[in-house]
Amino acid sequence: MSVAGECCCGNVDTREQKLTEIIEKYKNTKGALIPVLHEAQELYGYLPLKVQKKISEGLDVPLAEIYGVVTFYTQFSLNAKGKYKIQVCLGTACYVKGSSKVLDKLREKLGINVGECTEDGLFSLDACRCVGACGLAPVMMINDDVYGRLTVDDVEGIIEKYRNK
Amino acid sequence: METVNITIDGRKLQVPGNYTVLEAAKQANIAIPTLCFLKDINEIGACRMCVVEIQGARSLQAACVYPVSEGLVINTQTPAVRESRKVTLELILSNHDRKCLTCVRSNNCELQKLAEELNISDVRFEGETYRLPVDHLSPSVVRDPNKCILCRRCISMCKNIQKVGVIDTSQRGFKTIVSSAFNQSLAEVPCINCGQCITVCPVGALREKDDTDRVWEALANPELHVVVQTAPAVRVALGEEFGLPIGSRVTSQMVAALKRLGFSKVFDTDTAADLTIMEEGTELLERLKNGGKLPLITSCSPGWIKYCEHNYPEFLDNLSSCKSPHEMFGAVLKSYYAQKQGIDPDKIFVVSIMPCTAKKFEAKRPELAATGRPDVDVVLTTRELARMIREAGIDFTGLPEGHFDDPMGEATGAGVIFGATGGVMEAALRTVAEILEGKPVDNIEYTAVRGTEGIKEAVVEAGGIKIKAAVAHGTGNAKKLLERIKAGEAEYHFVEIMACPGGCVTGGGQPIQPSKVRSWVDLRKERAKAIYEEDRNMPIRKSHENPKVKMLYEEYFEKPGSHRAHELLHTHYTQRENYPEAR
Ligand code: SF4
Ligand code: SF4
Ligand code: SF4
Ligand code: FES
């Protein structure tokens, strides 16, 4: 798993500096926590322990409270996202058409659970609410590509396509 | 405060205008069931157990947060109120691990009591349940989320009162739980083991790590010489476990019970408290004379020590190097006492009965092993002792008188008052003032440092020296005080800090009183009263006059602060990183 503060591109990580700036910007305002978390999430793509701890110290808010907020709101994520972010719709229409089976197949193929990222950093897997493509149910998205009328058998081919990109 | 006229269940009464409906009902002697409410600690109106009908209001209202106003008409017993409370309770019960028979809080559980009071005979909702692992990695506190009813009292205590904040709610909806950050064990986060969360939990979701088995085992081992020592605060609270009024002194029954349990010797930690005063007093005088680091801060409270190591490493050099009294005692037992009695120290098993859960962690510190083995083998809380007494079938209140054993059974009033906030300070002042004056001092009651005020200050003049002292109890108050010192807003020579609000009398290992009692009776005051009574009844009230302590110095330690004293009675501290995995 990649750790925040190191990144694979080989450039010096400027994110820590940026995070400090974000914290400074909001530090003395009321209700600073949520906007700081939002910007930090944008910066890192997720909110690992290291980032939350820095925010905790910077804003003098206990880490347990921050963790509580992060796990309360679905827009925050505790885990890194992959190069290809897979999102499987579990909205009613997709669910009825068997999207959970598709999700199970993806879990098995990638060897990760919902909310996790593969070791090579290539794929992350999430379930999401309705994406507004119910006509195509069941639907999954990989980054901005939409795949509709999926069957369990389609999964392998699609994954391979991205792996070989 | 202006009063208002209200009507509650048809009765007219006048109450202060800043009351809640719950407080008004209390005044009228009308019981309203509560669950999340704990006065001054958790007043968040979350559980809706306390609903009442307010005339003119559209829905039922939570009495614990609803303010009274002129002309308010309240009904606490209507069919709608009764049904709503029942539904609330049954919903909680439907996802509760209802194994009362094997639960540590059975018979002292607010949830169980409510089920009885509200006449619940069936849980109508058998919905989804989920089971989570129990966290028993911490040497002090065990958390069982399956018994948690999400009242949030522990969070409030840990975050708002203690200013530690290592637990909070996480997740949402049905999945909401109380957890540490990233679901870590309490053993891995900067928990200070104070156990205050346990004493506010209405149910069995939080408890101390039970070490009674290890003590039973030792008692049954004929090879071992099993001795026990008891802290001052235990004797003014243990009686509550056996139905006695709050603030009863049961020193004599406690000693008798310990003998019945089979301990070879029953010692009084107060003697070691006197020893602590000699060592700490000397340390203070030395630092005053030689320009050492000031203020000197007391080190008897292991919860405070861990808090300091995590959050205020810059004050580690201010801490007295003295071990806490029971650790000193353990070291003395395995050295001086072993030698004097001709017992192999490896065969001596030292049990400490403490009002404290943090001392369980403390006893495991590798540096507290002066003779190459742990100074203290097992720490039991007051509650665990009560359980052993019950398990042995001892009729506690009917016990004959018991007396502490020699050598070292004798203690002073100074040792006793260690149990209340301000007590260590007062005990130290009694001795230090006399040393500075070079003659006996008449007034030995330093009332300025007594009481429940969060931070107390006193200036004591003796021998031409002015000693500026401060006392803080509860780490939240300690934080305030330390920040003041850091900012240069206050200057002291000597500071006493206890991790628990109220000091040891309301330590995390003490008997638990339900919200119904604790919200209206100040346990800190009632138990402290008993401590000061005990002090007044002691023939000797100054540590340096304790003949056993004098003897110890004559026969073994030579003088306070000697080389041997440092080897056995003193320790050191290390900075602890918070959440080290974040690196
Ligand atoms: S917490 Fe209370 S209700 Fe729950 S099992 Fe224990 S005693 Fe019973
Ligand atoms: S023992 Fe003290 S520090 Fe630890 S969780 Fe409980 S209240 Fe917080
Ligand atoms: S652990 Fe106890 S005090 Fe804390 S929220 Fe659960 S039931 Fe309440
Ligand atoms: S809402 Fe009043 S006791 Fe919980």
Short mmCIF file of N, CA, C and O and ligand atoms in Angstrom, two decimals, chain B residues 35-36 42 96 105 142-145 147-156 167 169 177-178 196-206, ligand 3:
data_model
loop_
_atom_site.label_atom_id
_atom_site.label_comp_id
_atom_site.label_asym_id
_atom_site.label_seq_id
_atom_site.Cartn_x
_atom_site.Cartn_y
_atom_site.Cartn_z
N LEU B 35 -31.28 7.69 30.98
CA LEU B 35 -30.25 6.72 30.60
C LEU B 35 -28.96 7.42 30.17
O LEU B 35 -27.90 7.14 30.70
N CYS B 36 -29.05 8.38 29.26
CA CYS B 36 -27.82 9.04 28.83
C CYS B 36 -27.41 10.17 29.78
O CYS B 36 -26.25 10.55 29.83
N ASN B 42 -22.86 14.68 31.10
CA ASN B 42 -23.49 14.35 29.83
C ASN B 42 -24.95 14.80 29.86
O ASN B 42 -25.80 14.10 30.38
N HIS B 96 -28.95 -5.53 22.12
CA HIS B 96 -28.06 -5.56 23.28
C HIS B 96 -27.72 -7.00 23.63
O HIS B 96 -28.56 -7.88 23.55
N ARG B 105 -21.78 -6.02 35.55
CA ARG B 105 -22.63 -4.96 36.12
C ARG B 105 -24.00 -5.46 36.57
O ARG B 105 -24.83 -4.65 37.01
N VAL B 142 -11.33 -2.72 29.87
CA VAL B 142 -11.87 -3.64 28.87
C VAL B 142 -13.11 -3.01 28.27
O VAL B 142 -13.97 -2.51 28.99
N ARG B 143 -13.21 -3.02 26.93
CA ARG B 143 -14.38 -2.45 26.26
C ARG B 143 -15.12 -3.54 25.52
O ARG B 143 -14.57 -4.23 24.68
N ASP B 144 -16.41 -3.67 25.84
CA ASP B 144 -17.24 -4.64 25.13
C ASP B 144 -18.33 -3.88 24.37
O ASP B 144 -19.36 -3.52 24.94
N PRO B 145 -18.10 -3.62 23.09
CA PRO B 145 -19.03 -2.78 22.34
C PRO B 145 -20.43 -3.40 22.24
O PRO B 145 -21.40 -2.70 21.98
N LYS B 147 -22.22 -4.47 24.50
CA LYS B 147 -23.08 -4.06 25.61
C LYS B 147 -23.29 -2.55 25.62
O LYS B 147 -23.97 -2.01 26.49
N CYS B 148 -22.67 -1.87 24.66
CA CYS B 148 -22.74 -0.41 24.63
C CYS B 148 -24.10 0.06 24.15
O CYS B 148 -24.63 -0.44 23.17
N ILE B 149 -24.68 1.03 24.85
CA ILE B 149 -25.99 1.55 24.44
C ILE B 149 -25.86 2.96 23.86
O ILE B 149 -26.85 3.68 23.71
N LEU B 150 -24.63 3.37 23.56
CA LEU B 150 -24.37 4.64 22.88
C LEU B 150 -24.87 5.86 23.64
O LEU B 150 -25.29 6.85 23.04
N CYS B 151 -24.79 5.80 24.95
CA CYS B 151 -25.24 6.96 25.74
C CYS B 151 -24.24 8.11 25.65
O CYS B 151 -24.57 9.24 25.92
N ARG B 152 -23.00 7.81 25.30
CA ARG B 152 -21.94 8.79 25.10
C ARG B 152 -21.39 9.41 26.38
O ARG B 152 -20.64 10.39 26.35
N ARG B 153 -21.73 8.84 27.52
CA ARG B 153 -21.18 9.41 28.76
C ARG B 153 -19.66 9.27 28.81
O ARG B 153 -18.96 10.17 29.26
N CYS B 154 -19.16 8.11 28.36
CA CYS B 154 -17.72 7.87 28.42
C CYS B 154 -16.97 8.85 27.53
O CYS B 154 -15.89 9.33 27.89
N ILE B 155 -17.58 9.15 26.38
CA ILE B 155 -16.94 10.07 25.44
C ILE B 155 -16.80 11.44 26.08
O ILE B 155 -15.76 12.08 26.05
N SER B 156 -17.91 11.87 26.68
CA SER B 156 -17.96 13.16 27.33
C SER B 156 -16.91 13.25 28.44
O SER B 156 -16.20 14.24 28.58
N ILE B 167 -11.69 8.25 22.74
CA ILE B 167 -12.85 7.51 22.25
C ILE B 167 -13.90 8.48 21.74
O ILE B 167 -14.04 9.59 22.25
N THR B 169 -17.71 8.51 18.89
CA THR B 169 -18.54 7.68 18.02
C THR B 169 -17.88 7.63 16.65
O THR B 169 -17.21 8.57 16.21
N ILE B 177 -20.85 3.13 16.42
CA ILE B 177 -20.23 2.52 17.60
C ILE B 177 -19.38 3.56 18.32
O ILE B 177 -19.09 4.62 17.77
N VAL B 178 -18.99 3.24 19.54
CA VAL B 178 -17.98 4.04 20.22
C VAL B 178 -16.65 3.34 19.96
O VAL B 178 -16.54 2.13 20.17
N GLN B 196 -12.01 6.61 34.27
CA GLN B 196 -13.17 7.48 34.52
C GLN B 196 -14.33 7.12 33.60
O GLN B 196 -15.49 7.26 33.96
N CYS B 197 -14.01 6.63 32.41
CA CYS B 197 -15.06 6.19 31.49
C CYS B 197 -15.85 5.04 32.10
O CYS B 197 -17.06 4.94 31.93
N ILE B 198 -15.16 4.18 32.83
CA ILE B 198 -15.84 3.02 33.44
C ILE B 198 -16.85 3.50 34.47
O ILE B 198 -17.98 3.01 34.54
N THR B 199 -16.43 4.49 35.28
CA THR B 199 -17.30 4.88 36.39
C THR B 199 -18.54 5.63 35.92
O THR B 199 -19.47 5.80 36.69
N VAL B 200 -18.54 6.11 34.67
CA VAL B 200 -19.75 6.78 34.18
C VAL B 200 -20.60 5.88 33.29
O VAL B 200 -21.73 6.23 32.95
N CYS B 201 -20.07 4.73 32.89
CA CYS B 201 -20.83 3.85 32.00
C CYS B 201 -22.01 3.25 32.76
O CYS B 201 -21.86 2.70 33.83
N PRO B 202 -23.23 3.37 32.20
CA PRO B 202 -24.40 2.86 32.91
C PRO B 202 -24.50 1.33 32.86
O PRO B 202 -25.26 0.74 33.62
N VAL B 203 -23.74 0.73 31.96
CA VAL B 203 -23.87 -0.72 31.71
C VAL B 203 -22.51 -1.41 31.77
O VAL B 203 -21.51 -0.81 32.17
N GLY B 204 -22.47 -2.64 31.32
CA GLY B 204 -21.25 -3.42 31.38
C GLY B 204 -20.35 -3.30 30.16
O GLY B 204 -19.56 -4.19 29.88
N ALA B 205 -20.47 -2.18 29.42
CA ALA B 205 -19.66 -2.04 28.21
C ALA B 205 -18.22 -1.66 28.52
O ALA B 205 -17.33 -1.85 27.71
N LEU B 206 -18.00 -1.09 29.70
CA LEU B 206 -16.65 -0.73 30.12
C LEU B 206 -16.42 -1.31 31.50
O LEU B 206 -17.28 -1.22 32.37
S1 SF4 C 3 -19.42 2.45 26.57
FE1 SF4 C 3 -20.87 2.78 28.24
S2 SF4 C 3 -20.71 4.98 28.65
FE2 SF4 C 3 -19.80 4.64 26.67
S3 SF4 C 3 -21.43 5.03 25.22
FE3 SF4 C 3 -21.38 2.83 25.60
S4 SF4 C 3 -22.85 2.51 27.24
FE4 SF4 C 3 -22.40 4.70 27.21
#
